[in-house]
PDB file of C-alpha atoms in Angstrom:
ATOM      1  CA  MET T   1      33.231 -32.767 157.706  1.00 59.00           C
ATOM      2  CA  PRO T   2      31.936 -31.209 154.324  1.00 63.00           C
ATOM      3  CA  GLU T   3      30.193 -33.343 151.523  1.00 85.00           C
ATOM      4  CA  TYR T   4      31.624 -34.473 148.396  1.00 93.00           C
ATOM      5  CA  SER T   5      29.689 -35.695 145.433  1.00 95.00           C
ATOM      6  CA  SER T   6      32.177 -38.585 144.774  1.00 95.00           C
ATOM      7  CA  ILE T   7      31.632 -39.537 148.413  1.00 95.00           C
ATOM      8  CA  THR T   8      27.732 -39.554 148.178  1.00 95.00           C
ATOM      9  CA  ALA T   9      28.517 -41.829 144.624  1.00 94.00           C
ATOM     10  CA  LEU T  10      30.502 -44.200 146.770  1.00 95.00           C
ATOM     11  CA  ASP T  11      27.883 -44.540 149.325  1.00 94.00           C
ATOM     12  CA  ARG T  12      25.477 -45.578 146.976  1.00 93.00           C
ATOM     13  CA  LEU T  13      28.398 -48.109 145.562  1.00 93.00           C
ATOM     14  CA  LEU T  14      28.865 -49.415 148.714  1.00 93.00           C
ATOM     15  CA  ASP T  15      25.097 -50.151 149.222  1.00 91.00           C
ATOM     16  CA  ASP T  16      24.495 -52.201 146.358  1.00 87.00           C
ATOM     17  CA  LEU T  17      27.922 -54.132 146.131  1.00 86.00           C
ATOM     18  CA  PRO T  18      27.688 -57.827 146.577  1.00 81.00           C
ATOM     19  CA  VAL T  19      30.193 -58.683 149.658  1.00 78.00           C
ATOM     20  CA  GLY T  20      30.358 -60.467 152.727  1.00 75.00           C
ATOM     21  CA  GLU T  21      29.857 -58.547 156.153  1.00 77.00           C
ATOM     22  CA  ALA T  22      33.581 -58.601 156.436  1.00 80.00           C
ATOM     23  CA  ARG T  23      34.763 -56.953 153.528  1.00 85.00           C
ATOM     24  CA  ARG T  24      32.282 -54.451 153.743  1.00 88.00           C
ATOM     25  CA  ARG T  25      33.385 -53.413 157.292  1.00 90.00           C
ATOM     26  CA  GLN T  26      36.643 -53.193 155.687  1.00 91.00           C
ATOM     27  CA  LEU T  27      35.399 -51.114 152.497  1.00 94.00           C
ATOM     28  CA  GLY T  28      33.533 -48.859 155.270  1.00 94.00           C
ATOM     29  CA  MET T  29      36.914 -48.181 156.372  1.00 95.00           C
ATOM     30  CA  VAL T  30      38.308 -47.028 153.344  1.00 96.00           C
ATOM     31  CA  ARG T  31      35.248 -45.030 152.633  1.00 96.00           C
ATOM     32  CA  GLY T  32      36.163 -43.049 156.311  1.00 95.00           C
ATOM     33  CA  GLU T  33      40.000 -42.811 155.169  1.00 96.00           C
ATOM     34  CA  LEU T  34      39.084 -41.459 151.536  1.00 96.00           C
ATOM     35  CA  LEU T  35      36.657 -38.831 153.342  1.00 96.00           C
ATOM     36  CA  ARG T  36      39.072 -37.771 155.730  1.00 95.00           C
ATOM     37  CA  ALA T  37      41.850 -37.527 152.942  1.00 95.00           C
ATOM     38  CA  LEU T  38      39.799 -35.435 150.925  1.00 95.00           C
ATOM     39  CA  SER T  39      38.619 -32.947 153.839  1.00 94.00           C
ATOM     40  CA  ARG T  40      42.392 -32.324 154.652  1.00 93.00           C
ATOM     41  CA  ASP T  41      42.919 -31.537 150.891  1.00 93.00           C
ATOM     42  CA  ALA T  42      45.361 -34.203 150.392  1.00 94.00           C
ATOM     43  CA  LEU T  43      43.865 -35.776 147.288  1.00 95.00           C
ATOM     44  CA  PRO T  44      43.353 -33.850 143.585  1.00 94.00           C
ATOM     45  CA  VAL T  45      40.383 -31.693 143.899  1.00 93.00           C
ATOM     46  CA  GLY T  46      38.706 -33.459 140.841  1.00 94.00           C
ATOM     47  CA  ALA T  47      38.073 -36.161 143.253  1.00 95.00           C
ATOM     48  CA  ARG T  48      35.645 -34.161 145.441  1.00 94.00           C
ATOM     49  CA  ARG T  49      33.622 -33.993 142.266  1.00 94.00           C
ATOM     50  CA  SER T  50      33.782 -37.464 140.944  1.00 95.00           C
ATOM     51  CA  LEU T  51      33.603 -41.190 141.639  1.00 95.00           C
ATOM     52  CA  ARG T  52      35.941 -41.823 138.703  1.00 94.00           C
ATOM     53  CA  ARG T  53      38.265 -39.441 139.442  1.00 95.00           C
ATOM     54  CA  LEU T  54      38.457 -40.535 143.430  1.00 96.00           C
ATOM     55  CA  LEU T  55      38.944 -44.038 142.126  1.00 95.00           C
ATOM     56  CA  GLU T  56      41.731 -43.403 139.747  1.00 94.00           C
ATOM     57  CA  ARG T  57      45.583 -44.079 140.112  1.00 91.00           C
ATOM     58  CA  GLU T  58      46.076 -40.549 140.511  1.00 92.00           C
ATOM     59  CA  THR T  59      44.069 -40.360 143.543  1.00 94.00           C
ATOM     60  CA  LEU T  60      44.463 -43.962 144.907  1.00 94.00           C
ATOM     61  CA  GLY T  61      48.559 -43.730 144.901  1.00 91.00           C
ATOM     62  CA  PRO T  62      48.674 -40.809 147.520  1.00 92.00           C
ATOM     63  CA  TYR T  63      45.641 -42.125 149.404  1.00 95.00           C
ATOM     64  CA  LEU T  64      47.486 -45.276 149.945  1.00 94.00           C
ATOM     65  CA  ARG T  65      50.508 -43.570 151.049  1.00 92.00           C
ATOM     66  CA  ILE T  66      48.990 -41.635 153.625  1.00 94.00           C
ATOM     67  CA  ALA T  67      46.639 -44.274 154.759  1.00 94.00           C
ATOM     68  CA  GLU T  68      49.726 -46.245 155.278  1.00 94.00           C
ATOM     69  CA  SER T  69      51.154 -43.748 157.590  1.00 94.00           C
ATOM     70  CA  GLY T  70      48.675 -43.676 159.969  1.00 94.00           C
ATOM     71  CA  VAL T  71      47.318 -40.023 159.811  1.00 94.00           C
ATOM     72  CA  LEU T  72      43.538 -41.397 158.408  1.00 95.00           C
ATOM     73  CA  ARG T  73      43.269 -43.320 161.489  1.00 93.00           C
ATOM     74  CA  ALA T  74      39.698 -42.460 163.094  1.00 89.00           C
ATOM     75  CA  ARG T  75      40.594 -43.249 166.698  1.00 89.00           C
ATOM     76  CA  LEU T  76      44.260 -42.483 168.343  1.00 88.00           C
ATOM     77  CA  VAL T  77      46.162 -45.787 169.665  1.00 86.00           C
ATOM     78  CA  LYS T  78      47.731 -44.815 172.708  1.00 85.00           C
ATOM     79  CA  GLY T  79      47.565 -41.033 172.279  1.00 89.00           C
ATOM     80  CA  ALA T  80      48.946 -41.305 168.940  1.00 91.00           C
ATOM     81  CA  ARG T  81      48.621 -42.216 164.926  1.00 91.00           C
ATOM     82  CA  PRO T  82      50.665 -45.043 164.097  1.00 93.00           C
ATOM     83  CA  PRO T  83      51.434 -46.538 160.819  1.00 94.00           C
ATOM     84  CA  THR T  84      48.834 -49.196 159.833  1.00 92.00           C
ATOM     85  CA  SER T  85      50.027 -52.899 160.097  1.00 89.00           C
ATOM     86  CA  GLU T  86      51.071 -55.080 156.751  1.00 86.00           C
ATOM     87  CA  PRO T  87      47.668 -57.007 157.034  1.00 85.00           C
ATOM     88  CA  THR T  88      45.846 -53.547 157.173  1.00 89.00           C
ATOM     89  CA  ASN T  89      47.353 -52.272 154.100  1.00 90.00           C
ATOM     90  CA  GLU T  90      47.035 -55.632 152.026  1.00 88.00           C
ATOM     91  CA  ILE T  91      43.569 -55.208 152.806  1.00 89.00           C
ATOM     92  CA  ARG T  92      42.926 -51.589 151.840  1.00 92.00           C
ATOM     93  CA  ARG T  93      44.767 -52.364 148.405  1.00 90.00           C
ATOM     94  CA  GLN T  94      42.979 -55.302 147.913  1.00 88.00           C
ATOM     95  CA  CYS T  95      39.348 -52.840 148.592  1.00 91.00           C
ATOM     96  CA  VAL T  96      40.565 -50.259 146.447  1.00 92.00           C
ATOM     97  CA  ASP T  97      40.757 -52.875 143.622  1.00 90.00           C
ATOM     98  CA  VAL T  98      37.517 -54.185 144.313  1.00 89.00           C
ATOM     99  CA  LEU T  99      35.898 -50.511 143.931  1.00 93.00           C
ATOM    100  CA  ARG T 100      37.752 -49.654 140.747  1.00 91.00           C
ATOM    101  CA  GLY T 101      36.330 -53.291 139.388  1.00 88.00           C
ATOM    102  CA  SER T 102      32.970 -52.425 140.660  1.00 90.00           C
ATOM    103  CA  ILE T 103      32.853 -49.451 138.365  1.00 91.00           C
ATOM    104  CA  GLY T 104      34.679 -51.120 135.192  1.00 89.00           C
ATOM    105  CA  LEU T 105      38.369 -49.987 136.093  1.00 89.00           C
ATOM    106  CA  PRO T 106      41.285 -52.675 135.921  1.00 88.00           C
ATOM    107  CA  PRO T 107      42.761 -53.467 139.322  1.00 85.00           C
ATOM    108  CA  LEU T 108      45.908 -51.375 140.358  1.00 83.00           C
ATOM    109  CA  ARG T 109      47.554 -54.550 141.779  1.00 70.00           C
ATOM    110  CA  LEU T 110      49.647 -52.780 144.265  1.00 66.00           C
ATOM    111  CA  GLY T 111      49.432 -55.563 146.988  1.00 54.00           C
ATOM    112  CA  GLY T 112      52.265 -57.361 148.038  1.00 50.00           C
ATOM    113  CA  GLY T 113      50.921 -60.669 147.557  1.00 46.00           C
ATOM    114  CA  ALA T 114      48.892 -62.636 149.632  1.00 44.00           C
ATOM    115  CA  LEU T 115      48.791 -62.079 153.216  1.00 43.00           C
ATOM    116  CA  THR T 116      50.914 -64.800 155.170  1.00 50.00           C
ATOM    117  CA  LEU T 117      47.952 -66.907 156.681  1.00 51.00           C
ATOM    118  CA  GLN T 118      47.971 -66.890 160.648  1.00 61.00           C
ATOM    119  CA  PRO T 119      48.888 -70.675 161.789  1.00 64.00           C
ATOM    120  CA  THR T 120      45.802 -73.284 162.337  1.00 66.00           C
ATOM    121  CA  PRO T 121      45.809 -76.112 164.452  1.00 73.00           C
ATOM    122  CA  GLU T 122      47.313 -79.363 163.795  1.00 69.00           C
ATOM    123  CA  PHE T 123      45.125 -82.091 162.722  1.00 66.00           C
ATOM    124  CA  GLY T 124      46.008 -83.988 165.806  1.00 73.00           C
ATOM    125  CA  ASP T 125      44.514 -80.959 167.692  1.00 80.00           C
ATOM    126  CA  LEU T 126      41.681 -80.808 165.787  1.00 88.00           C
ATOM    127  CA  ALA T 127      40.705 -84.712 166.936  1.00 90.00           C
ATOM    128  CA  ALA T 128      41.852 -83.687 170.759  1.00 91.00           C
ATOM    129  CA  LEU T 129      39.258 -80.726 170.197  1.00 93.00           C
ATOM    130  CA  ARG T 130      36.512 -83.127 169.005  1.00 94.00           C
ATOM    131  CA  ASN T 131      37.267 -85.288 172.209  1.00 94.00           C
ATOM    132  CA  GLN T 132      37.000 -82.500 174.493  1.00 94.00           C
ATOM    133  CA  LEU T 133      33.592 -81.358 173.279  1.00 96.00           C
ATOM    134  CA  ASP T 134      32.379 -84.750 173.420  1.00 95.00           C
ATOM    135  CA  LYS T 135      33.235 -85.123 177.068  1.00 94.00           C
ATOM    136  CA  ASP T 136      31.949 -81.684 177.731  1.00 93.00           C
ATOM    137  CA  LEU T 137      28.811 -82.880 176.270  1.00 94.00           C
ATOM    138  CA  GLY T 138      28.575 -86.115 178.390  1.00 92.00           C
ATOM    139  CA  SER T 139      28.896 -84.046 181.624  1.00 84.00           C
ATOM    140  CA  GLY T 140      25.599 -83.208 183.533  1.00 78.00           C
ATOM    141  CA  HIS T 141      25.797 -79.902 182.937  1.00 86.00           C
ATOM    142  CA  LEU T 142      27.441 -77.202 180.528  1.00 91.00           C
ATOM    143  CA  PRO T 143      26.854 -72.985 181.468  1.00 94.00           C
ATOM    144  CA  PRO T 144      24.992 -71.312 178.455  1.00 95.00           C
ATOM    145  CA  GLY T 145      28.151 -69.859 177.260  1.00 95.00           C
ATOM    146  CA  ARG T 146      29.614 -72.867 176.930  1.00 96.00           C
ATOM    147  CA  THR T 147      26.516 -74.737 175.591  1.00 97.00           C
ATOM    148  CA  ARG T 148      26.811 -72.538 172.620  1.00 97.00           C
ATOM    149  CA  LEU T 149      30.246 -72.315 171.940  1.00 98.00           C
ATOM    150  CA  THR T 150      30.122 -76.236 171.624  1.00 97.00           C
ATOM    151  CA  ALA T 151      27.457 -75.848 169.077  1.00 98.00           C
ATOM    152  CA  VAL T 152      29.120 -73.449 167.228  1.00 98.00           C
ATOM    153  CA  LEU T 153      32.362 -75.163 167.137  1.00 97.00           C
ATOM    154  CA  ALA T 154      30.641 -78.656 166.104  1.00 97.00           C
ATOM    155  CA  LEU T 155      29.240 -76.952 163.345  1.00 97.00           C
ATOM    156  CA  ILE T 156      32.684 -75.662 162.043  1.00 96.00           C
ATOM    157  CA  LEU T 157      34.242 -79.020 162.560  1.00 95.00           C
ATOM    158  CA  ASP T 158      31.300 -80.562 160.385  1.00 94.00           C
ATOM    159  CA  ALA T 159      30.916 -77.588 157.862  1.00 93.00           C
ATOM    160  CA  ALA T 160      33.628 -74.874 158.060  1.00 92.00           C
ATOM    161  CA  PRO T 161      31.252 -71.947 157.828  1.00 93.00           C
ATOM    162  CA  ARG T 162      32.812 -68.469 158.009  1.00 92.00           C
ATOM    163  CA  SER T 163      31.812 -66.672 160.709  1.00 91.00           C
ATOM    164  CA  GLY T 164      29.382 -64.567 158.528  1.00 91.00           C
ATOM    165  CA  GLU T 165      27.473 -67.954 157.479  1.00 93.00           C
ATOM    166  CA  LEU T 166      27.347 -68.577 160.830  1.00 95.00           C
ATOM    167  CA  VAL T 167      25.239 -66.142 161.926  1.00 95.00           C
ATOM    168  CA  ALA T 168      23.245 -66.222 158.909  1.00 94.00           C
ATOM    169  CA  LEU T 169      21.798 -69.990 159.886  1.00 96.00           C
ATOM    170  CA  ARG T 170      18.202 -70.287 160.888  1.00 96.00           C
ATOM    171  CA  LEU T 171      16.139 -73.076 162.178  1.00 97.00           C
ATOM    172  CA  THR T 172      14.928 -73.669 158.780  1.00 96.00           C
ATOM    173  CA  HIS T 173      18.591 -74.655 157.775  1.00 96.00           C
ATOM    174  CA  LEU T 174      18.383 -77.427 159.573  1.00 97.00           C
ATOM    175  CA  THR T 175      16.884 -80.618 159.044  1.00 95.00           C
ATOM    176  CA  PRO T 176      14.041 -81.879 161.395  1.00 92.00           C
ATOM    177  CA  ASP T 177      16.313 -84.346 162.838  1.00 94.00           C
ATOM    178  CA  ASN T 178      19.368 -82.142 162.996  1.00 95.00           C
ATOM    179  CA  ARG T 179      21.273 -84.320 160.575  1.00 94.00           C
ATOM    180  CA  ALA T 180      22.335 -81.905 158.111  1.00 95.00           C
ATOM    181  CA  VAL T 181      22.721 -78.103 157.753  1.00 95.00           C
ATOM    182  CA  TYR T 182      22.181 -75.910 154.875  1.00 95.00           C
ATOM    183  CA  ILE T 183      25.138 -73.505 154.394  1.00 93.00           C
ATOM    184  CA  GLU T 184      25.259 -70.434 151.999  1.00 90.00           C
ATOM    185  CA  ARG T 185      28.594 -69.649 151.117  1.00 81.00           C
ATOM    186  CA  HIS T 186      28.594 -65.876 150.654  1.00 67.00           C
ATOM    187  CA  PRO T 187      30.502 -64.336 147.767  1.00 57.00           C
ATOM    188  CA  GLN T 188      34.119 -63.026 148.937  1.00 55.00           C
ATOM    189  CA  HIS T 189      36.291 -60.490 147.819  1.00 48.00           C
ATOM    190  CA  GLY T 190      33.686 -58.357 146.242  1.00 47.00           C
ATOM    191  CA  SER T 191      32.682 -61.274 143.924  1.00 48.00           C
ATOM    192  CA  SER T 192      29.434 -60.692 141.997  1.00 49.00           C
ATOM    193  CA  GLN T 193      29.206 -64.320 141.467  1.00 52.00           C
ATOM    194  CA  PRO T 194      25.698 -65.166 143.616  1.00 55.00           C
ATOM    195  CA  ALA T 195      25.584 -66.783 146.837  1.00 61.00           C
ATOM    196  CA  GLN T 196      25.904 -70.909 146.374  1.00 75.00           C
ATOM    197  CA  GLY T 197      24.683 -73.215 149.081  1.00 84.00           C
ATOM    198  CA  ASP T 198      24.503 -77.089 149.836  1.00 89.00           C
ATOM    199  CA  TRP T 199      23.366 -79.492 152.751  1.00 92.00           C
ATOM    200  CA  PHE T 200      26.333 -80.761 154.809  1.00 92.00           C
ATOM    201  CA  ALA T 201      26.112 -83.966 156.678  1.00 93.00           C
ATOM    202  CA  LEU T 202      26.238 -83.488 160.630  1.00 94.00           C
ATOM    203  CA  THR T 203      27.986 -85.603 162.811  1.00 95.00           C
ATOM    204  CA  SER T 204      26.747 -87.474 166.441  1.00 96.00           C
ATOM    205  CA  LEU T 205      28.846 -84.703 167.885  1.00 96.00           C
ATOM    206  CA  SER T 206      27.033 -81.617 166.548  1.00 97.00           C
ATOM    207  CA  ARG T 207      23.638 -83.444 166.771  1.00 97.00           C
ATOM    208  CA  ALA T 208      24.058 -83.587 170.150  1.00 97.00           C
ATOM    209  CA  ALA T 209      25.669 -80.223 170.744  1.00 97.00           C
ATOM    210  CA  LEU T 210      22.464 -78.913 169.272  1.00 98.00           C
ATOM    211  CA  GLU T 211      20.061 -80.757 171.438  1.00 97.00           C
ATOM    212  CA  ARG T 212      21.647 -79.065 174.154  1.00 96.00           C
ATOM    213  CA  TRP T 213      21.818 -75.630 172.477  1.00 97.00           C
ATOM    214  CA  LEU T 214      17.906 -75.690 171.087  1.00 97.00           C
ATOM    215  CA  PRO T 215      16.159 -75.912 174.073  1.00 96.00           C
ATOM    216  CA  LEU T 216      18.016 -73.245 175.703  1.00 96.00           C
ATOM    217  CA  ARG T 217      17.599 -71.031 172.650  1.00 96.00           C
ATOM    218  CA  THR T 218      13.928 -71.460 172.913  1.00 95.00           C
ATOM    219  CA  GLN T 219      14.065 -70.198 176.381  1.00 93.00           C
ATOM    220  CA  LEU T 220      16.286 -67.224 175.457  1.00 93.00           C
ATOM    221  CA  VAL T 221      14.055 -66.394 172.402  1.00 93.00           C
ATOM    222  CA  GLU T 222      11.051 -66.267 174.326  1.00 90.00           C
ATOM    223  CA  GLN T 223      12.245 -63.496 176.094  1.00 79.00           C
ATOM    224  CA  ALA T 224      12.797 -61.301 172.825  1.00 75.00           C
ATOM    225  CA  HIS T 225       9.382 -62.078 171.148  1.00 76.00           C
ATOM    226  CA  GLY T 226      10.903 -64.640 168.607  1.00 82.00           C
ATOM    227  CA  THR T 227      13.390 -64.956 165.936  1.00 92.00           C
ATOM    228  CA  SER T 228      14.389 -67.932 163.545  1.00 95.00           C
ATOM    229  CA  LYS T 229      17.986 -67.233 163.947  1.00 96.00           C
ATOM    230  CA  LEU T 230      20.004 -69.984 165.287  1.00 97.00           C
ATOM    231  CA  TRP T 231      22.159 -67.932 167.320  1.00 97.00           C
ATOM    232  CA  VAL T 232      20.898 -65.656 169.760  1.00 95.00           C
ATOM    233  CA  SER T 233      22.147 -63.622 172.479  1.00 93.00           C
ATOM    234  CA  LEU T 234      22.626 -65.212 176.337  1.00 93.00           C
ATOM    235  CA  ARG T 235      21.941 -61.954 178.373  1.00 85.00           C
ATOM    236  CA  PRO T 236      20.801 -58.069 178.090  1.00 82.00           C
ATOM    237  CA  ASN T 237      23.335 -55.938 176.426  1.00 71.00           C
ATOM    238  CA  HIS T 238      23.577 -52.099 175.487  1.00 57.00           C
ATOM    239  CA  SER T 239      21.821 -51.323 172.500  1.00 51.00           C
ATOM    240  CA  GLY T 240      24.210 -47.934 172.168  1.00 48.00           C
ATOM    241  CA  LEU T 241      21.310 -45.631 172.906  1.00 51.00           C
ATOM    242  CA  LEU T 242      19.979 -43.676 175.948  1.00 49.00           C
ATOM    243  CA  ASP T 243      16.885 -42.998 177.143  1.00 51.00           C
ATOM    244  CA  ASP T 244      15.081 -39.736 178.059  1.00 58.00           C
ATOM    245  CA  ASP T 245      16.492 -40.047 181.376  1.00 57.00           C
ATOM    246  CA  GLY T 246      20.221 -40.294 180.112  1.00 55.00           C
ATOM    247  CA  LEU T 247      20.035 -44.199 181.026  1.00 56.00           C
ATOM    248  CA  ALA T 248      21.536 -46.904 178.590  1.00 52.00           C
ATOM    249  CA  THR T 249      18.786 -48.717 176.737  1.00 58.00           C
ATOM    250  CA  LEU T 250      19.042 -52.608 177.351  1.00 68.00           C
ATOM    251  CA  ARG T 251      18.170 -55.364 174.495  1.00 75.00           C
ATOM    252  CA  PRO T 252      16.571 -58.744 176.112  1.00 84.00           C
ATOM    253  CA  ALA T 253      18.539 -61.723 175.887  1.00 88.00           C
ATOM    254  CA  GLY T 254      17.325 -64.199 172.924  1.00 90.00           C
ATOM    255  CA  LEU T 255      17.957 -61.774 170.281  1.00 91.00           C
ATOM    256  CA  PRO T 256      19.759 -62.756 166.984  1.00 93.00           C
ATOM    257  CA  LEU T 257      23.658 -62.696 167.513  1.00 92.00           C
ATOM    258  CA  GLU T 258      25.681 -60.700 164.911  1.00 90.00           C
ATOM    259  CA  GLU T 259      28.941 -61.565 163.361  1.00 91.00           C
ATOM    260  CA  ASN T 260      31.028 -59.452 165.867  1.00 89.00           C
ATOM    261  CA  GLY T 261      29.220 -60.940 169.024  1.00 91.00           C
ATOM    262  CA  LEU T 262      30.012 -64.348 167.398  1.00 94.00           C
ATOM    263  CA  ILE T 263      33.431 -63.700 167.213  1.00 93.00           C
ATOM    264  CA  THR T 264      33.965 -62.045 170.566  1.00 93.00           C
ATOM    265  CA  SER T 265      32.092 -65.047 172.032  1.00 94.00           C
ATOM    266  CA  TYR T 266      34.393 -67.147 170.588  1.00 96.00           C
ATOM    267  CA  ARG T 267      37.416 -65.451 171.855  1.00 94.00           C
ATOM    268  CA  ARG T 268      36.022 -65.238 175.303  1.00 94.00           C
ATOM    269  CA  GLY T 269      34.656 -68.473 175.511  1.00 95.00           C
ATOM    270  CA  ARG T 270      38.261 -70.111 174.686  1.00 94.00           C
ATOM    271  CA  ALA T 271      39.686 -68.236 177.404  1.00 93.00           C
ATOM    272  CA  GLN T 272      36.835 -68.569 180.060  1.00 94.00           C
ATOM    273  CA  TYR T 273      36.695 -72.337 179.220  1.00 93.00           C
ATOM    274  CA  ASP T 274      40.530 -72.955 179.533  1.00 91.00           C
ATOM    275  CA  LEU T 275      40.573 -74.159 175.509  1.00 92.00           C
ATOM    276  CA  THR T 276      43.368 -72.107 174.396  1.00 90.00           C
ATOM    277  CA  ALA T 277      45.457 -75.199 173.989  1.00 88.00           C
ATOM    278  CA  LEU T 278      42.676 -76.547 171.957  1.00 91.00           C
ATOM    279  CA  LEU T 279      41.503 -73.585 169.732  1.00 92.00           C
ATOM    280  CA  PRO T 280      43.450 -70.524 167.624  1.00 90.00           C
ATOM    281  CA  PRO T 281      42.814 -67.370 168.113  1.00 90.00           C
ATOM    282  CA  LYS T 282      40.138 -66.564 165.700  1.00 89.00           C
ATOM    283  CA  PRO T 283      37.451 -68.741 164.448  1.00 92.00           C
ATOM    284  CA  GLU T 284      38.597 -68.327 161.120  1.00 89.00           C
ATOM    285  CA  GLN T 285      41.776 -70.218 161.493  1.00 88.00           C
ATOM    286  CA  LEU T 286      39.907 -73.026 162.848  1.00 91.00           C
ATOM    287  CA  ARG T 287      37.617 -73.092 159.739  1.00 91.00           C
ATOM    288  CA  ARG T 288      40.788 -73.280 157.597  1.00 86.00           C
ATOM    289  CA  ALA T 289      42.433 -76.168 159.690  1.00 87.00           C
ATOM    290  CA  VAL T 290      39.121 -77.992 158.944  1.00 88.00           C
ATOM    291  CA  VAL T 291      39.225 -77.305 155.179  1.00 84.00           C
ATOM    292  CA  ALA T 292      42.943 -78.411 155.233  1.00 79.00           C
ATOM    293  CA  GLU T 293      42.478 -81.654 157.055  1.00 75.00           C
ATOM    294  CA  THR T 294      40.739 -83.370 154.058  1.00 59.00           C
ATOM    295  CA  PRO T 295      41.342 -82.615 150.252  1.00 43.00           C
ATOM    296  CA  ARG T 296      38.020 -83.803 149.508  1.00 41.00           C
ATOM    297  CA  PRO T 297      35.160 -81.533 149.951  1.00 43.00           C
ATOM    298  CA  VAL T 298      35.148 -80.523 153.622  1.00 46.00           C
ATOM    299  CA  VAL T 299      32.294 -82.584 154.737  1.00 48.00           C
ATOM    300  CA  ALA T 300      30.013 -85.414 153.201  1.00 47.00           C
ATOM    301  CA  ARG T 301      26.988 -83.610 151.510  1.00 47.00           C
ATOM    302  CA  ALA T 302      23.653 -84.368 152.358  1.00 47.00           C
ATOM    303  CA  LYS T 303      20.386 -84.137 150.518  1.00 48.00           C
ATOM    304  CA  ALA T 304      17.759 -81.561 151.805  1.00 47.00           C
ATOM    305  CA  GLN T 305      15.010 -83.577 154.158  1.00 44.00           C
TER     306      GLN T 305
END
């Protein structure tokens, strides 16, 4: 595709924008769509040269209409490019306002309002989930995948971190006795506010889950030359690169788990370990259920030790 000055300026803007990983991926989607729209000559000519012109209403109005039609999709869906879903459309509109706000333009407010949140477990289901995890930890043996998932779920139940906040955790974010965890809340929706963190008390469930996970983690990390990240991969995986012989390059187990990997492991574990009756499809739904369970702060705060 041809290069445009406005897209180059947009890339510089995105590099410095203080947003979480999920929002960054969404903004990347919008960036790709804008580039494809410019390449199709679907937007005003001035939008090729100026970032401000690219983010003006006269440009973004046509862009949103075209994008919602599905024409700007990067990949085919069953051989076609169907219209994008309303949740995707709303996210796209939010991203547009984030970009405009970052260069001093007022929001267009073209969105249809807040998205309807997906269902969360009932409070009784959370109690049943805690009981199941406790029962699992009392068993003689847990496979590695279930050991890691149990620790992840226990921390969500105690501190309600988002997936990006979970994968950011390091060993130093735990107190020596595993009685508290430090969660750094990442800015959401493109907020320019600095990240804020606090210590959250961990229940006996989380402590027991960590006692199972941490020794396994140590064994895995030794295969990958060390990392301080709390969550690591369980098995070798494809790096996306080929060696000189055209063969897949494998990364060893024990490397830091990325956000997509954590979400994928949640979904697989939910089905593999027969937890579909206790866990919603996405970890974010579980987090919201924990937040909704109590009107007070999500968990009791604990002082750093």
